[in-house]
Amino acid sequence: MDVKNKKWWHEAIGYQIYPKSFQDTNNDGIGDIPGMIEHLDDLKDLGITVIWISPINLSPMVDHGYDISDYLQIDPSFGTNEEFELLIQEAEKRGIKVLMDLVINHTSTQHEWFKRAMEDLDGEYAKYYVIQEGRDDQPPNNWRSMFGGSAWEKIAGTNKYYLHLFTVEQPDLNWENPALRQELYKIVEFWLEKGLAGFRVDAISHIKKIYDEENLPSDGPDGLVTVWENYRDAKGIGEFLGELRDMAFSKQDILTIAEMDVVDPERWEEYFGDNGYFSSIFDFYHTAYTIQDKTFDNDSEKFVEFLKPLVYKKQELANDRVFFTNFVENHDLPRALNRFIPKEEIGYHSASVLGMFYFFMRGIPVIYQGQEIGMVDYPKDTIDEYIDLATHNNYQDYLLKGLTEKEALTQINIENRENSRTPMQWNDQPNAGFTEGTPWFAVNPNYPEINYQQQKDDPKSLLNFYKKMIQLRKNPEYKDLFVYGKSIPDFVEAAGVIAYQRKSADQMISALCNLTNQAVVVEYDAEFEILLNNYTELKQAAGLMTLQPYQGVILEEKSLDNGK
Ligand code: GLC
Ligand code: CA
């Protein structure tokens, strides 16, 4: 990547809003756009410059908005189109840009296109969806939906089936149809005209399907099979992604972040280099793992040592080439604290060092709502307390695999994505100040201890630490280094520590993050200045530095030729 090609979004500090759970203002228990507007000052105060809002378009909410029934309307539970435009303007006043979630792999079954398709299977709209003839009263093939069960749904009164890689209510769009693609580009244009700064592009790796005419050998007790190569980054997808860029995205100077892994580093430029399909990607190299897994057994050193090569490899390969979007949480994952830190050790130091570990790497840092105050998972006593369909499907899968109900629930409590969807904890008032009505999803009862208001007033809080991290990243003296400097692994041998340098021709900082509950001693004899420290002191003597349990420091090295 050539630094000559600077883009506004290279220096973005992102924040994801899960609208249903952010702030309710009309007491229907559902977060809304006025609630977002209400908190823009808080986001500005934190230092956020870009917000990504999970879908707010018209939706029957089977998948909480990821099932869209009208792309051009804001769902009334969130507000009106006018209120959304007001949000964009109010955000702009505070130096914050707004990204929408662009869900164009599928629609809702309630979308007009789908309804028309079902009314006339030989008509134009039927070509908007992936519809195939069944075989001997069986689905066209035995593909499994990502949310469990067959990926095909029978169309009543016919022998035809439509494809849904996600829930039954989320029929996949047929990207092979140029007329459909044109419709999608119009949607992009519609929102860009309203002043939107770009999109997070949902499930986009799935738009290309390579249809299997036969059943494949099953890989589970359900007789179904997951064949990623046929519908995730499938061969030929580049044609669609390139057209999407050229016909829709490249018309304005926007930020597009694709939700997709690009596994082969040789293809990073093609996907998200200077002239890639997208500006950046959210990839999932780290999200499948949790310290609660039996393999890691709550041993942080084991967990960190496993993760470290993945982190380092990605960082080294990205230098001068591409900008990843760096994150530890989103609405599809349990809370990061529960995934990275043993439960009994979750606290200020572990939470702040977890932030430091990813925040200063090369790429766009994004915070998920609540992460900045250290929100944690809220395990349930019964499966019925969960709402998410995917969670229920996973639970059924566990039962099918032979787990008892208790075992299945334990597993679900650890890994389910609704953990991160509990309402935002604003203060110690009823329902954490999220709503005066009944919240759509239960508030974590720990809100009297963990909430925004209390942390805002406490200079030693996690919230204020996040603020300091952001201030440091934005500090004019270091900004270019953090944005464009190389990211180089450091102290690779120090077990449980993730450390890296950020380096340019004339500047260098070191980030050292001890992600364990043991003190770690490293050799460090360069001259430095402490730019950030989550402890009040840093022990150093005779060329040795001691990192306390969960201590993280950002150091500026004073002499570049220190022999390291
Ligand atoms: C993405 C979203 C997820 C949603 C799915 C289907 O993975 O992040 O929440 O369920 O797409 O749209
Ligand atoms: Ca509301």
XYZ file of C-alpha atoms and ligand atoms in Angstrom:
577
model
C 0.000 0.000 0.000
C 1.303 3.335 -1.014
C 1.000 6.012 1.665
C 0.435 8.460 -1.159
C -3.010 6.937 -1.448
C -4.232 8.198 1.894
C -7.926 7.769 2.563
C -10.046 9.403 5.227
C -11.018 6.056 6.649
C -7.457 4.864 7.226
C -7.582 6.756 10.505
C -11.109 5.797 11.458
C -11.923 4.768 15.007
C -15.006 2.583 14.695
C -17.888 1.680 16.961
C -20.596 -0.879 16.250
C -24.136 -0.182 17.389
C -26.562 -3.061 17.754
C -29.642 -0.869 17.496
C -32.157 -3.073 19.299
C -30.017 -2.997 22.420
C -28.473 0.464 22.415
C -30.976 2.978 23.824
C -34.746 2.955 23.899
C -36.448 6.351 24.010
C -40.177 5.605 23.588
C -40.273 2.789 26.127
C -41.359 0.010 23.806
C -38.313 -1.919 25.048
C -36.495 -1.650 21.719
C -33.529 0.598 21.074
C -34.138 3.263 18.437
C -32.630 6.015 16.301
C -33.491 8.843 18.728
C -31.596 6.755 21.291
C -28.550 6.760 19.050
C -28.815 10.502 18.561
C -29.050 10.922 22.317
C -25.672 9.229 22.752
C -23.735 10.850 19.932
C -22.080 13.176 22.418
C -20.909 10.178 24.431
C -19.454 8.575 21.309
C -17.754 11.806 20.383
C -16.403 12.093 23.903
C -14.952 8.606 23.568
C -13.277 9.642 20.326
C -15.286 7.597 17.841
C -15.194 8.799 14.222
C -17.234 6.116 12.440
C -20.269 4.169 13.593
C -21.534 0.996 11.973
C -25.170 0.365 12.722
C -26.488 -3.191 12.398
C -29.540 -3.314 10.066
C -32.344 -0.854 10.693
C -34.299 -1.424 7.479
C -37.869 -2.679 7.471
C -37.840 -6.224 8.750
C -40.028 -8.869 10.396
C -37.009 -9.295 12.731
C -36.682 -13.049 12.462
C -32.923 -12.448 12.473
C -33.184 -9.071 14.220
C -33.027 -7.026 11.047
C -30.724 -9.238 8.981
C -33.905 -10.259 7.176
C -34.912 -7.172 5.219
C -38.373 -6.724 3.732
C -37.824 -3.222 2.345
C -34.346 -1.849 1.783
C -35.514 1.725 1.359
C -37.503 2.030 4.575
C -36.314 2.328 8.142
C -38.148 -0.130 10.374
C -40.758 1.752 12.465
C -39.479 0.109 15.637
C -36.262 2.081 15.096
C -37.805 5.271 13.735
C -38.351 6.922 10.380
C -36.229 7.663 7.335
C -36.248 11.302 8.415
C -34.912 10.411 11.832
C -32.150 8.403 10.226
C -31.178 11.350 8.052
C -31.188 13.486 11.163
C -28.866 10.976 12.798
C -26.461 11.269 9.873
C -26.521 15.058 10.160
C -26.153 15.133 13.922
C -23.295 12.650 13.706
C -21.615 14.744 11.039
C -21.752 17.774 13.336
C -19.719 15.785 15.816
C -17.206 14.516 13.302
C -18.756 11.052 13.157
C -19.546 9.219 9.941
C -22.255 6.605 9.624
C -22.119 3.148 8.019
C -25.176 1.015 7.395
C -25.253 -2.737 7.269
C -25.787 -3.862 3.679
C -27.554 -7.225 3.723
C -27.666 -8.295 0.101
C -26.963 -12.003 0.147
C -30.592 -12.602 1.059
C -33.841 -10.797 1.824
C -36.719 -11.590 4.126
C -39.497 -13.854 2.850
C -41.663 -10.776 3.487
C -39.849 -8.776 0.815
C -42.039 -7.754 -2.115
C -39.655 -9.492 -4.534
C -40.017 -12.785 -2.740
C -43.783 -12.520 -2.447
C -44.033 -11.894 -6.178
C -41.638 -14.725 -6.853
C -43.868 -17.101 -4.934
C -46.966 -15.874 -6.773
C -45.445 -16.590 -10.160
C -42.640 -19.100 -10.273
C -42.185 -18.475 -13.994
C -42.106 -14.706 -13.599
C -39.314 -12.156 -13.420
C -39.076 -12.107 -9.648
C -38.638 -15.853 -9.373
C -35.297 -15.225 -11.064
C -34.318 -12.997 -8.134
C -33.988 -16.052 -5.908
C -32.243 -19.402 -6.052
C -34.999 -21.826 -6.928
C -34.476 -25.431 -7.995
C -36.567 -28.456 -8.793
C -36.670 -31.078 -6.015
C -35.537 -34.621 -6.664
C -38.049 -37.410 -5.991
C -39.874 -35.323 -3.448
C -36.552 -34.501 -1.792
C -34.709 -31.192 -1.727
C -32.439 -30.501 -4.734
C -29.417 -31.555 -2.685
C -28.416 -32.131 0.918
C -26.760 -28.790 1.670
C -27.075 -27.703 5.282
C -28.164 -24.215 6.276
C -25.623 -22.311 8.369
C -28.316 -21.966 10.985
C -29.103 -25.704 10.989
C -31.435 -27.965 8.987
C -31.708 -28.237 5.204
C -30.722 -25.166 3.196
C -33.760 -25.757 0.948
C -37.377 -24.977 1.683
C -40.177 -26.534 -0.286
C -42.469 -24.110 -2.077
C -45.971 -25.282 -1.144
C -47.942 -27.008 -3.878
C -44.917 -27.492 -6.142
C -41.869 -29.687 -6.381
C -39.647 -26.601 -6.262
C -37.447 -25.403 -3.442
C -35.787 -22.104 -2.603
C -32.336 -21.826 -1.084
C -31.710 -20.250 2.307
C -28.181 -20.464 3.628
C -29.411 -18.799 6.838
C -32.929 -19.151 8.333
C -35.964 -20.330 6.340
C -37.155 -16.714 6.420
C -33.970 -15.484 4.663
C -34.141 -16.651 1.033
C -30.851 -16.237 -0.848
C -30.790 -13.782 -3.718
C -29.767 -15.009 -7.150
C -26.722 -12.929 -8.048
C -26.471 -14.674 -11.397
C -29.381 -12.483 -12.478
C -28.135 -9.090 -13.778
C -31.561 -7.479 -13.228
C -31.365 -8.318 -9.525
C -27.853 -6.923 -9.276
C -28.997 -3.621 -10.777
C -31.710 -3.382 -8.132
C -29.126 -3.871 -5.415
C -26.890 -1.107 -6.768
C -29.848 1.251 -6.663
C -30.224 0.559 -2.962
C -26.594 1.485 -2.374
C -27.069 4.699 -4.304
C -30.268 5.558 -2.451
C -28.520 5.534 0.920
C -25.327 7.169 -0.254
C -27.409 10.089 -1.435
C -28.601 10.535 2.128
C -25.046 11.203 3.203
C -24.012 7.779 4.355
C -20.247 7.197 4.552
C -20.322 3.560 3.543
C -21.338 0.075 4.525
C -20.467 -2.995 6.475
C -21.305 -5.616 3.893
C -23.085 -8.587 5.391
C -22.450 -12.226 4.488
C -21.066 -11.131 1.138
C -18.795 -14.155 0.762
C -21.898 -16.255 0.133
C -23.348 -14.526 -2.923
C -21.819 -16.982 -5.398
C -23.247 -20.477 -5.345
C -21.943 -23.436 -7.242
C -24.898 -25.741 -7.349
C -24.470 -29.469 -6.602
C -26.934 -31.599 -8.515
C -26.371 -34.608 -6.334
C -26.367 -35.297 -2.647
C -22.902 -35.422 -1.189
C -21.801 -37.758 1.594
C -23.243 -36.378 4.802
C -20.961 -34.998 7.516
C -23.370 -35.217 10.459
C -26.239 -37.150 12.031
C -28.745 -34.960 10.165
C -27.842 -36.491 6.774
C -26.795 -33.036 5.550
C -23.492 -31.591 4.471
C -21.681 -28.254 4.656
C -19.743 -27.634 1.437
C -18.055 -24.306 1.949
C -16.288 -24.269 -1.406
C -19.675 -24.182 -3.114
C -21.081 -21.155 -1.327
C -18.399 -19.322 0.598
C -15.957 -17.302 -1.483
C -16.857 -19.746 -4.241
C -15.004 -19.756 -7.528
C -16.196 -16.897 -9.721
C -17.331 -14.629 -6.895
C -14.825 -11.978 -8.010
C -16.955 -11.143 -11.013
C -19.837 -10.122 -8.763
C -17.677 -8.324 -6.235
C -15.868 -6.386 -8.941
C -19.138 -5.283 -10.460
C -20.492 -4.265 -7.067
C -17.416 -2.099 -6.579
C -17.556 -0.551 -10.044
C -21.300 -0.052 -10.312
C -22.073 0.953 -6.745
C -19.204 1.546 -4.354
C -16.641 3.376 -6.431
C -18.961 6.251 -7.263
C -18.148 7.957 -3.970
C -15.307 8.088 -1.498
C -16.789 5.617 0.941
C -15.680 2.990 3.423
C -16.829 -0.548 2.733
C -15.982 -3.344 5.135
C -16.854 -6.831 4.004
C -17.787 -9.516 6.443
C -15.545 -12.211 5.030
C -12.376 -14.202 5.442
C -9.919 -14.004 2.596
C -7.930 -17.036 3.521
C -5.247 -16.866 0.868
C -2.965 -13.859 1.536
C -2.070 -13.769 -2.162
C -5.580 -12.543 -2.812
C -5.714 -9.795 -0.207
C -4.997 -7.001 -2.682
C -7.667 -8.270 -5.020
C -10.245 -8.199 -2.229
C -9.232 -5.185 -0.160
C -6.082 -3.587 -1.499
C -5.954 -0.067 -2.917
C -8.201 -1.079 -5.808
C -9.819 -4.042 -4.135
C -13.471 -4.963 -4.070
C -13.765 -3.447 -0.593
C -11.862 -0.962 1.545
C -11.313 -3.490 4.302
C -12.593 -6.732 5.762
C -13.775 -8.094 9.062
C -12.157 -11.520 9.132
C -12.655 -14.261 11.639
C -9.270 -15.837 12.144
C -9.573 -15.525 15.930
C -13.264 -15.675 16.661
C -13.818 -19.413 16.709
C -11.755 -19.820 19.863
C -12.591 -19.309 23.477
C -10.495 -19.866 26.532
C -13.455 -21.817 27.888
C -12.915 -24.546 25.284
C -11.661 -27.836 26.723
C -8.478 -27.514 24.643
C -7.492 -24.363 26.512
C -9.034 -25.224 29.834
C -9.049 -21.627 31.088
C -5.290 -21.477 30.813
C -4.502 -18.036 29.461
C -0.933 -18.832 28.538
C -2.045 -21.792 26.459
C -4.722 -19.697 24.827
C -2.466 -16.763 24.024
C 0.307 -18.955 22.685
C -2.200 -20.595 20.371
C -3.517 -17.284 19.138
C -0.195 -15.503 18.809
C 1.088 -17.007 15.553
C -2.269 -16.256 13.925
C -2.129 -12.638 15.040
C 1.487 -12.175 14.028
C 1.163 -13.804 10.651
C -1.728 -11.595 9.695
C -0.009 -8.437 10.889
C 3.247 -9.131 9.089
C 1.571 -10.002 5.819
C -0.647 -6.928 5.892
C 2.191 -4.386 6.145
C 2.264 -1.928 3.246
C -0.487 -3.871 1.535
C -3.915 -3.835 3.115
C -5.910 -2.494 6.048
C -7.738 -5.039 8.121
C -10.508 -3.980 10.450
C -9.414 -5.059 13.908
C -11.973 -6.103 16.479
C -12.540 -8.521 19.322
C -16.328 -8.323 19.624
C -19.437 -8.071 17.517
C -23.112 -9.016 17.684
C -22.406 -12.582 16.522
C -19.968 -13.445 19.299
C -19.971 -13.885 23.042
C -18.265 -11.031 24.881
C -14.504 -10.844 24.348
C -13.753 -10.840 28.073
C -15.396 -14.245 28.378
C -13.538 -15.562 25.351
C -10.057 -14.300 26.238
C -9.910 -14.115 30.035
C -10.588 -16.767 32.700
C -13.820 -15.789 34.434
C -12.375 -15.139 37.886
C -9.741 -12.831 36.403
C -12.029 -10.514 34.493
C -11.449 -6.987 35.738
C -9.941 -3.616 34.925
C -6.438 -4.835 34.079
C -7.452 -7.808 31.969
C -10.095 -5.776 30.144
C -7.783 -2.860 29.399
C -4.898 -5.006 28.187
C -7.293 -6.902 25.926
C -8.181 -3.577 24.355
C -4.528 -2.607 23.993
C -3.592 -5.878 22.367
C -5.576 -5.187 19.229
C -6.082 -1.431 19.271
C -2.608 -0.384 18.154
C -2.131 -2.901 15.401
C -2.195 -1.779 11.830
C -5.788 -1.465 10.660
C -9.061 0.109 11.693
C -9.904 -0.541 15.345
C -13.584 -1.131 16.066
C -15.289 -1.300 19.460
C -18.579 -3.116 19.906
C -21.125 -1.409 22.138
C -20.535 -2.262 25.785
C -16.999 -3.510 25.228
C -15.698 -0.124 26.378
C -17.283 -0.606 29.797
C -16.399 -4.290 30.102
C -19.787 -5.888 29.595
C -19.773 -9.661 30.000
C -21.860 -12.676 29.029
C -25.144 -13.353 30.746
C -25.629 -17.130 30.840
C -29.193 -18.388 31.065
C -30.838 -21.041 33.253
C -33.100 -22.354 30.507
C -32.887 -22.442 26.721
C -36.241 -20.651 26.530
C -34.635 -17.428 27.691
C -32.838 -17.195 24.357
C -34.591 -15.622 21.386
C -32.162 -16.098 18.509
C -33.180 -18.798 16.050
C -29.598 -19.780 15.315
C -29.027 -20.323 19.035
C -32.056 -22.602 19.270
C -30.965 -24.502 16.177
C -27.503 -25.015 17.616
C -29.066 -26.289 20.837
C -31.122 -28.820 18.861
C -27.980 -29.886 17.008
C -26.250 -30.601 20.301
C -29.173 -32.736 21.459
C -29.065 -34.575 18.133
C -25.368 -35.219 18.677
C -26.185 -36.880 21.982
C -25.551 -34.165 24.558
C -27.952 -34.012 27.508
C -30.113 -30.911 27.846
C -27.866 -29.662 30.630
C -24.691 -30.216 28.626
C -26.201 -28.576 25.585
C -27.234 -25.511 27.596
C -23.776 -25.218 29.152
C -22.260 -25.206 25.689
C -24.805 -22.723 24.367
C -24.172 -20.402 27.317
C -20.490 -20.344 26.411
C -20.747 -19.858 22.680
C -24.071 -18.249 21.794
C -24.158 -14.909 20.059
C -26.950 -13.425 22.138
C -24.415 -13.007 24.925
C -23.414 -9.746 23.306
C -26.947 -8.595 22.571
C -28.090 -7.787 26.095
C -29.083 -4.133 26.421
C -26.380 -1.524 26.856
C -25.750 -0.716 30.512
C -25.959 3.053 30.784
C -26.480 3.587 34.504
C -27.674 1.982 37.753
C -31.340 2.858 37.216
C -33.882 0.092 36.464
C -33.009 -1.792 33.261
C -29.644 -0.079 33.311
C -31.237 3.060 31.888
C -31.794 1.269 28.600
C -35.579 1.522 28.767
C -38.378 2.448 31.140
C -40.494 -0.243 29.495
C -39.845 -3.973 29.303
C -36.592 -4.650 27.454
C -36.937 -6.956 24.440
C -34.083 -9.047 25.882
C -33.105 -9.276 29.520
C -30.557 -6.823 30.907
C -27.537 -8.386 32.597
C -28.236 -8.066 36.348
C -24.652 -6.925 36.947
C -25.516 -3.401 35.737
C -25.318 -1.753 39.162
C -21.574 -2.556 39.084
C -20.895 -2.304 35.367
C -22.385 0.766 33.726
C -21.434 3.731 31.606
C -22.385 6.518 34.031
C -20.294 5.252 36.889
C -17.267 4.742 34.626
C -17.653 8.101 33.033
C -17.159 9.739 36.404
C -14.195 7.558 37.350
C -10.868 8.559 35.795
C -9.528 5.061 36.506
C -12.323 3.268 34.678
C -12.095 1.036 31.641
C -14.159 3.554 29.692
C -11.619 6.254 30.386
C -8.825 3.888 29.468
C -10.447 3.297 26.072
C -10.661 7.026 25.734
C -6.938 7.325 26.417
C -6.167 4.646 23.844
C -8.127 6.561 21.254
C -6.495 9.841 22.191
C -3.094 8.257 21.774
C -3.982 6.851 18.366
C -5.165 10.280 17.316
C -2.248 12.224 18.809
C -0.789 14.148 15.850
C 2.710 13.128 16.895
C 1.963 9.415 16.469
C -1.079 9.252 14.254
C 0.720 8.465 11.021
C 2.852 5.889 12.748
C -0.206 4.093 14.103
C -2.015 4.277 10.793
C 0.762 3.583 8.305
C 3.696 2.202 10.268
C 4.675 -1.418 9.893
C 3.431 -3.835 12.523
C 6.227 -6.138 13.592
C 6.034 -9.014 16.098
C 8.177 -8.511 19.161
C 9.180 -10.660 22.149
C 7.765 -13.654 20.345
C 9.309 -16.008 22.915
C 7.668 -14.391 25.950
C 4.894 -16.850 26.803
C 1.488 -15.261 27.284
C 2.646 -11.927 25.935
C 1.518 -10.404 22.676
C 3.931 -7.656 21.727
C 4.561 -5.748 18.549
C 6.371 -2.734 17.267
C 4.926 -0.076 15.061
C 7.675 1.281 12.959
C 8.215 3.957 10.350
C 11.428 5.415 8.933
C 11.969 7.671 11.921
C 9.662 6.522 14.703
C 9.047 3.389 16.672
C 6.684 2.411 19.426
C 6.384 -0.920 21.199
C 3.181 -2.428 22.482
C 3.698 -5.062 25.159
C 0.646 -6.878 26.430
C 0.816 -9.514 29.113
C -2.392 -11.465 28.713
C -1.843 -13.764 31.710
C -2.213 -13.556 35.485
C 1.524 -14.174 35.985
C 4.215 -11.530 36.001
C 6.457 -11.872 32.942
C 10.017 -10.623 32.746
C 11.455 -9.543 29.403
C 14.813 -8.114 28.431
C 14.385 -4.516 27.445
C 17.226 -2.081 27.588
C 16.289 0.561 25.052
C 15.533 4.076 26.205
C 11.871 4.785 26.127
C 9.048 7.002 27.180
C 5.798 5.489 28.446
C 2.885 6.594 26.288
C 0.271 4.398 27.904
C 0.223 2.006 30.838
C -2.724 0.282 32.483
C -0.760 0.133 35.767
C 0.556 3.137 37.663
C 4.138 2.008 37.319
C 6.402 -0.088 35.147
C 9.088 -2.100 36.880
C 12.421 -1.960 35.178
C 15.926 -2.673 36.409
C 19.212 -3.762 34.863
C 17.817 -4.160 31.399
C 14.903 -6.273 32.583
C 11.307 -5.200 32.467
C 8.609 -6.881 34.527
C 5.121 -6.902 33.156
C 2.629 -7.378 35.976
C -0.368 -9.706 35.532
C -2.415 -8.283 32.673
C -0.175 -5.287 32.351
C -0.008 -3.547 29.008
C 2.268 -0.700 27.998
C 2.869 1.396 24.916
C 6.424 2.689 24.812
C 8.094 5.076 22.475
C 11.661 4.078 21.803
C 14.092 6.926 21.897
C 16.986 5.388 19.988
C 16.153 3.410 16.883
C 19.443 1.528 16.644
C 19.230 -0.278 19.952
C 20.376 -3.567 18.526
C 16.985 -5.245 18.603
C -24.121 -12.028 9.253
C -24.627 -11.257 10.456
C -25.466 -12.162 11.301
C -26.628 -12.630 10.470
C -26.150 -13.277 9.167
C -27.288 -13.437 8.212
O -23.273 -13.044 9.616
O -23.556 -10.709 11.155
O -25.917 -11.549 12.469
O -27.403 -13.536 11.193
O -25.193 -12.496 8.513
O -27.662 -12.202 7.696
Ca -37.945 2.223 21.150
